[in-house]
Amino acid sequence: MSKPAEQLHEIVDLSTGAEEAGKRAGGSNRIGLLSVALLGIIFIISPEIIGNAFTSMLDKVKPIVVDIFLMGNVGVSIILSVMVGRALERMGFTDALIRLFVPLANRMKINPAVVIPGVYNILGDINAAGRIGGPIMKQAGATRDEQCIAIATMVQSQQSFSCFMLGLIALSLAGINAFPVVLCAVFAPLVIVPFVLSRTIYRNTRAVALKDLPSFTPKTPPFQTIFQGAREGAELLFLLVIPAIAVIYSLIGLLDYIGVWKPFEQSLSGFLGFVGVHPGTGITAIMASPTLAMGQLQEIAASIDPRLVVGAFVLAASGLPLSDVLGQIPAIWSVNSDVTAREALTAAIIGIIMRFITVTIIAFGLTPLLV
């Protein structure tokens, strides 16, 4: 191509790019003008709407962020979970766990590291599981599909030990043998979920020989490991978890003020009863705290249908509440792994859908055999 022709080609490319940029800017300007016009109309007709909407958002965010995460036990548990997780990692826990899972993972033709976030979630906290498990997945050479499988597997288990213990008490009060429920609801998904997803949605998986896996045990001094873990937990809490919580609950507050949220809650109650979950505790687990839900279930377990007790326990033993699924998991995994926020969100939603299927199967299929 001659030099004048090249220059002409560059000019055409530049003009095309400028046109596309102009179209995008024009679209943004139209949205901005529409927003200004809408706010202007609201200020003229009913200015208190904006203040009331903001108050509704604040009322939803403040109890969760301040009362639960800052003043309650949840925030401290996140810091401690990361610290304990890093200590376990330093003691060789991750290496030992992967070596135990390698034979089964090779049969499924999947990277054995996919179970790591789920196990750390059982032992500690879902946020710590992402912070620790994400880098481990990258270090193990896991594909993006395998990292998505790890997220979907992670949300199959409860994210606090207190939730687990309160759930066991509720099962015993309802006269239900807890061992089969725990086995089927907590430990079996660590194998079943990767197997199912690797053959359906996320197929880009590969077996990894034990000799090809790196060591996951850091060489940092023990005290430094613990201190850095606590510091990392604090960063996770204040820089990722709380902002994600604020975003989700502010949107819920806005929807509540508009009048959309109440009908959604009513529909959710009907759905929970249909799949075998006590509606009251189920909504608490989904919207607020599975641990709080298990505390509520403990008080009523002896007086309600055992199927609803089991269903509520299985649902609470998951990656819920919804703020974790929609906010914290995408925020944490997009920073600490190879997946994007959208991919992490999609994987988490798939995992929660699978969890609801598990709830129904165990509540209606297993419970009659245990009572």
Coordinates of C-alpha atoms in Angstrom, one line a residue:
M1 CA 0.0 0.0 0.0
S2 CA 1.4 3.4 -1.0
K3 CA 2.1 6.1 1.7
P4 CA -0.9 8.3 0.6
A5 CA -3.2 5.3 0.7
E6 CA -1.9 4.4 4.2
Q7 CA -2.5 7.9 5.4
L8 CA -6.0 7.9 4.0
H9 CA -6.7 4.5 5.7
E10 CA -5.5 6.0 9.0
I11 CA -7.7 9.0 8.6
V12 CA -10.7 6.8 7.9
D13 CA -10.0 4.7 11.0
L14 CA -9.7 7.8 13.1
S15 CA -12.9 9.3 11.8
T16 CA -14.7 6.0 12.4
G17 CA -13.4 5.8 16.0
A18 CA -14.3 9.4 16.6
E19 CA -17.9 8.7 15.3
E20 CA -18.2 5.8 17.7
A21 CA -16.9 7.8 20.6
G22 CA -19.3 10.6 19.7
K23 CA -22.2 8.2 19.7
R24 CA -21.2 6.8 23.1
A25 CA -20.8 10.3 24.5
G26 CA -24.1 11.3 23.0
G27 CA -25.9 8.4 24.7
S28 CA -24.3 9.3 28.1
N29 CA -25.3 13.0 27.6
R30 CA -28.9 12.0 26.9
I31 CA -29.0 9.9 30.0
G32 CA -27.4 12.7 32.0
L33 CA -29.9 15.3 30.7
L34 CA -32.8 12.9 31.5
S35 CA -31.5 12.5 35.0
V36 CA -31.2 16.2 35.5
A37 CA -34.7 16.8 34.2
L38 CA -36.1 14.1 36.4
L39 CA -34.4 15.4 39.5
G40 CA -35.6 18.9 38.6
I41 CA -39.2 17.8 38.4
I42 CA -38.9 15.9 41.7
F43 CA -37.4 19.0 43.4
I44 CA -40.3 21.1 42.1
I45 CA -43.2 18.7 42.7
S46 CA -42.1 16.7 45.8
P47 CA -38.6 17.4 47.1
E48 CA -39.0 15.2 50.1
I49 CA -38.9 12.1 47.8
I50 CA -35.1 12.3 47.5
G51 CA -34.6 12.7 51.2
N52 CA -37.0 9.8 52.0
A53 CA -35.3 7.6 49.5
F54 CA -31.9 8.3 50.9
T55 CA -33.2 7.6 54.4
S56 CA -34.7 4.3 53.3
M57 CA -31.3 3.3 51.9
L58 CA -29.6 4.4 55.1
D59 CA -32.0 2.5 57.2
K60 CA -31.2 -0.7 55.3
V61 CA -27.4 -0.3 55.2
K62 CA -26.8 0.9 58.8
P63 CA -28.0 -2.1 60.7
I64 CA -26.0 -4.5 58.5
V65 CA -22.8 -2.5 58.2
V66 CA -22.6 -1.0 61.7
D67 CA -24.5 -3.3 64.0
I68 CA -23.5 -6.6 62.4
F69 CA -20.2 -6.1 60.7
L70 CA -18.6 -3.3 62.7
M71 CA -20.1 -3.7 66.2
G72 CA -21.1 -7.4 66.0
N73 CA -19.1 -10.6 65.7
V74 CA -19.2 -10.9 61.9
G75 CA -16.6 -8.4 61.1
V76 CA -14.2 -9.8 63.7
S77 CA -14.9 -13.3 62.5
I78 CA -13.8 -12.3 59.0
I79 CA -10.5 -11.0 60.3
L80 CA -9.9 -14.0 62.4
S81 CA -10.9 -16.4 59.6
V82 CA -8.3 -15.0 57.2
M83 CA -5.7 -15.1 60.0
V84 CA -6.6 -18.7 60.9
G85 CA -6.7 -19.6 57.2
R86 CA -3.2 -18.2 56.6
A87 CA -2.0 -20.1 59.7
L88 CA -3.4 -23.4 58.3
E89 CA -1.9 -22.7 55.0
R90 CA 1.5 -22.1 56.6
M91 CA 1.2 -25.4 58.5
G92 CA 0.7 -27.3 55.2
F93 CA -3.0 -27.8 55.4
T94 CA -3.6 -26.8 51.7
D95 CA -0.9 -29.2 50.4
A96 CA -2.3 -32.1 52.5
L97 CA -5.8 -31.4 51.4
I98 CA -4.9 -31.3 47.7
R99 CA -2.9 -34.5 47.9
L100 CA -6.0 -36.2 49.5
F101 CA -8.2 -35.0 46.7
V102 CA -5.8 -35.7 43.7
P103 CA -6.9 -39.3 43.0
L104 CA -10.6 -38.4 42.9
A105 CA -9.9 -35.2 40.9
N106 CA -7.9 -37.1 38.3
R107 CA -10.8 -39.5 37.8
M108 CA -13.0 -36.5 37.2
K109 CA -10.3 -34.9 35.0
I110 CA -10.3 -31.7 37.0
N111 CA -7.8 -29.6 39.0
P112 CA -7.9 -30.8 42.6
A113 CA -7.6 -27.2 43.8
V114 CA -11.3 -26.6 43.1
V115 CA -12.2 -28.0 46.6
I116 CA -9.9 -25.6 48.4
P117 CA -12.2 -22.5 48.6
G118 CA -15.1 -24.8 49.7
V119 CA -13.1 -26.3 52.5
Y120 CA -11.8 -23.0 53.7
N121 CA -15.4 -21.8 53.7
I122 CA -16.4 -24.7 55.9
L123 CA -13.5 -24.0 58.3
G124 CA -13.8 -20.2 58.3
D125 CA -15.6 -17.6 56.2
I126 CA -16.7 -17.2 52.6
N127 CA -14.8 -13.9 52.2
A128 CA -11.6 -15.5 53.6
A129 CA -12.2 -18.5 51.3
G130 CA -12.1 -16.2 48.3
R131 CA -9.1 -14.2 49.5
I132 CA -7.1 -17.4 50.2
G133 CA -8.6 -19.7 47.6
G134 CA -8.4 -17.4 44.6
P135 CA -4.6 -17.1 44.6
I136 CA -4.3 -20.8 45.3
M137 CA -6.3 -21.6 42.2
K138 CA -4.1 -19.4 40.1
Q139 CA -1.0 -20.9 41.6
A140 CA -2.3 -24.4 40.8
G141 CA -2.8 -23.4 37.2
A142 CA -6.6 -23.8 37.3
T143 CA -8.4 -22.7 34.2
R144 CA -11.0 -20.0 34.3
D145 CA -13.7 -22.7 34.1
E146 CA -12.2 -24.5 37.0
Q147 CA -12.1 -21.3 39.1
C148 CA -15.8 -20.8 38.3
I149 CA -16.4 -24.4 39.5
A150 CA -14.6 -23.6 42.7
I151 CA -16.9 -20.6 43.3
A152 CA -20.0 -22.7 42.7
T153 CA -18.6 -25.4 45.0
M154 CA -17.7 -22.9 47.6
V155 CA -21.3 -21.6 48.0
Q156 CA -22.5 -25.1 48.9
S157 CA -21.2 -24.9 52.5
Q158 CA -22.0 -22.7 55.5
Q159 CA -19.8 -19.7 56.1
S160 CA -19.6 -19.7 59.8
F161 CA -19.0 -22.4 62.4
S162 CA -21.7 -20.8 64.7
C163 CA -24.2 -21.2 61.9
F164 CA -23.3 -24.9 61.7
M165 CA -23.6 -25.5 65.4
L166 CA -26.9 -23.7 65.8
G167 CA -28.2 -25.8 62.9
L168 CA -27.2 -29.0 64.5
I169 CA -29.0 -28.0 67.7
A170 CA -32.1 -27.2 65.6
L171 CA -31.9 -30.6 64.0
S172 CA -31.6 -32.4 67.3
L173 CA -34.6 -30.5 68.7
A174 CA -36.7 -31.6 65.8
G175 CA -35.6 -35.2 66.4
I176 CA -33.6 -35.5 63.2
N177 CA -30.4 -37.6 62.9
A178 CA -27.9 -34.9 61.9
F179 CA -25.1 -37.0 60.5
P180 CA -26.8 -38.0 57.2
V181 CA -27.9 -34.5 56.7
V182 CA -24.5 -33.0 57.2
L183 CA -22.9 -35.7 55.0
C184 CA -25.3 -35.1 52.1
A185 CA -25.6 -31.3 52.5
V186 CA -22.1 -30.2 53.4
F187 CA -19.5 -32.8 52.3
A188 CA -21.0 -34.5 49.3
P189 CA -21.3 -31.3 47.3
L190 CA -17.5 -30.9 47.4
V191 CA -17.4 -33.8 45.0
I192 CA -20.8 -33.8 43.2
V193 CA -20.8 -30.1 42.2
P194 CA -17.4 -30.2 40.4
F195 CA -18.3 -33.4 38.7
V196 CA -21.7 -32.1 37.4
L197 CA -20.4 -28.7 36.3
S198 CA -17.3 -30.0 34.6
R199 CA -19.5 -32.1 32.4
T200 CA -22.2 -29.5 31.7
I201 CA -21.4 -25.8 32.0
Y202 CA -17.7 -25.5 32.7
R203 CA -16.0 -28.1 30.5
N204 CA -12.5 -26.5 30.2
T205 CA -11.0 -28.7 32.9
R206 CA -7.9 -30.9 33.1
A207 CA -6.4 -33.4 35.4
V208 CA -3.2 -32.3 37.1
A209 CA -0.6 -34.9 38.3
L210 CA 0.6 -34.5 41.8
K211 CA 4.2 -34.0 40.7
D212 CA 3.1 -31.0 38.5
L213 CA 1.5 -29.2 41.4
P214 CA 3.5 -26.5 43.2
S215 CA 3.8 -26.3 47.0
F216 CA 1.2 -24.2 48.5
T217 CA 2.9 -23.8 51.9
P218 CA 4.5 -20.3 52.3
K219 CA 7.9 -20.0 53.9
T220 CA 7.2 -16.8 55.9
P221 CA 8.0 -16.9 59.6
P222 CA 5.0 -18.1 61.7
F223 CA 4.4 -14.9 63.6
Q224 CA 4.7 -12.8 60.5
T225 CA 2.2 -15.1 58.8
I226 CA -0.4 -14.6 61.6
F227 CA 0.1 -10.8 61.7
Q228 CA -0.1 -10.5 57.9
G229 CA -3.2 -12.7 57.9
A230 CA -4.9 -10.4 60.5
R231 CA -4.0 -7.4 58.4
E232 CA -5.2 -9.0 55.3
G233 CA -8.5 -9.8 57.0
A234 CA -8.9 -6.2 58.0
E235 CA -8.3 -5.0 54.4
L236 CA -10.8 -7.5 53.2
L237 CA -13.4 -6.3 55.6
F238 CA -13.0 -2.6 55.2
L239 CA -12.0 -2.4 51.5
L240 CA -14.2 -5.1 49.9
V241 CA -16.8 -6.6 52.2
I242 CA -18.4 -3.5 53.7
P243 CA -18.5 -1.5 50.4
A244 CA -20.1 -4.5 48.7
I245 CA -22.7 -4.8 51.5
A246 CA -23.4 -1.1 51.3
V247 CA -24.1 -1.2 47.6
I248 CA -26.5 -4.2 47.8
Y249 CA -28.5 -3.0 50.8
S250 CA -28.7 0.5 49.5
L251 CA -30.4 -0.9 46.4
I252 CA -32.7 -3.0 48.5
G253 CA -33.6 0.1 50.5
L254 CA -34.4 2.1 47.3
L255 CA -36.5 -0.8 46.0
D256 CA -38.3 -1.0 49.3
Y257 CA -39.1 2.8 49.2
I258 CA -40.4 2.5 45.6
G259 CA -42.6 -0.4 46.7
V260 CA -41.1 -3.2 44.7
W261 CA -39.4 -5.1 47.5
K262 CA -42.4 -6.2 49.6
P263 CA -44.1 -8.1 46.7
F264 CA -40.8 -9.8 46.0
E265 CA -40.5 -10.9 49.7
Q266 CA -44.0 -12.3 49.6
S267 CA -43.3 -14.2 46.4
L268 CA -40.1 -15.5 48.0
S269 CA -42.0 -16.8 51.0
G270 CA -44.3 -18.9 48.8
F271 CA -41.3 -20.2 46.8
L272 CA -39.4 -21.2 50.0
G273 CA -42.4 -23.2 51.3
F274 CA -42.7 -24.9 47.9
V275 CA -39.0 -26.1 48.0
G276 CA -39.2 -27.3 51.6
V277 CA -37.8 -24.4 53.6
H278 CA -39.4 -22.6 56.6
P279 CA -40.3 -19.2 55.0
G280 CA -39.4 -17.0 58.0
T281 CA -36.0 -18.5 58.6
G282 CA -35.4 -18.9 54.9
I283 CA -35.9 -15.2 54.2
T284 CA -33.6 -14.3 57.1
A285 CA -30.9 -16.6 55.6
I286 CA -31.3 -15.2 52.2
M287 CA -31.5 -11.5 53.0
A288 CA -29.7 -11.0 56.3
S289 CA -27.7 -13.8 58.0
P290 CA -27.8 -17.6 57.9
T291 CA -26.5 -17.7 61.5
L292 CA -29.4 -15.5 62.7
A293 CA -31.7 -17.8 60.7
M294 CA -30.4 -20.9 62.6
G295 CA -30.9 -19.1 65.9
Q296 CA -34.5 -18.4 64.9
L297 CA -35.0 -22.0 63.7
Q298 CA -33.6 -23.3 67.0
E299 CA -36.5 -21.7 68.8
I300 CA -39.3 -23.2 66.7
A301 CA -37.7 -26.5 65.4
A302 CA -39.7 -28.7 67.8
S303 CA -43.0 -27.3 66.6
I304 CA -42.8 -27.3 62.8
D305 CA -42.6 -29.8 60.0
P306 CA -39.2 -31.6 60.2
R307 CA -38.9 -31.2 56.4
L308 CA -38.9 -27.5 56.8
V309 CA -36.3 -27.7 59.6
V310 CA -34.0 -29.8 57.3
G311 CA -34.6 -27.5 54.4
A312 CA -33.8 -24.4 56.4
F313 CA -30.6 -26.0 57.7
V314 CA -29.4 -27.0 54.2
L315 CA -30.3 -23.5 52.8
A316 CA -28.4 -21.8 55.6
A317 CA -25.4 -24.0 55.0
S318 CA -24.6 -22.2 51.8
G319 CA -23.0 -19.0 50.4
L320 CA -26.0 -16.9 51.4
P321 CA -27.0 -14.2 52.3
L322 CA -27.8 -12.6 48.9
S323 CA -25.4 -9.8 49.6
D324 CA -22.5 -12.2 49.5
V325 CA -23.6 -13.7 46.2
L326 CA -24.3 -10.5 44.5
G327 CA -21.7 -8.3 46.0
Q328 CA -18.9 -9.8 48.1
I329 CA -18.1 -12.9 46.0
P330 CA -17.7 -11.0 42.7
A331 CA -15.8 -8.2 44.4
I332 CA -13.3 -10.5 46.1
W333 CA -12.8 -13.1 43.3
S334 CA -12.4 -10.5 40.6
V335 CA -9.4 -9.1 42.5
N336 CA -7.9 -12.4 43.7
S337 CA -8.4 -14.7 40.8
D338 CA -8.4 -14.8 37.0
V339 CA -12.2 -14.6 36.7
T340 CA -14.1 -11.3 36.1
A341 CA -16.7 -10.0 38.5
R342 CA -19.4 -11.1 36.0
E343 CA -18.0 -14.6 35.7
A344 CA -17.8 -14.9 39.5
L345 CA -21.3 -13.7 39.9
T346 CA -22.6 -16.1 37.3
A347 CA -20.8 -19.0 39.0
A348 CA -22.1 -18.0 42.4
I349 CA -25.7 -17.8 41.1
I350 CA -25.3 -21.2 39.4
G351 CA -24.1 -22.6 42.7
I352 CA -27.0 -21.2 44.7
I353 CA -29.5 -22.6 42.1
M354 CA -27.9 -26.0 42.7
R355 CA -28.2 -25.4 46.4
F356 CA -31.9 -24.9 46.1
I357 CA -32.1 -28.2 44.2
T358 CA -30.2 -29.9 47.0
V359 CA -32.6 -28.3 49.5
T360 CA -35.6 -29.8 47.8
I361 CA -34.0 -33.3 47.4
I362 CA -32.8 -33.5 51.0
A363 CA -36.0 -32.0 52.6
F364 CA -38.4 -34.2 50.7
G365 CA -36.3 -37.2 49.9
L366 CA -34.0 -37.7 52.9
T367 CA -36.0 -36.3 55.8
P368 CA -38.8 -39.0 55.9
L369 CA -36.0 -41.6 56.4
L370 CA -34.6 -39.7 59.4
V371 CA -37.6 -38.9 61.5

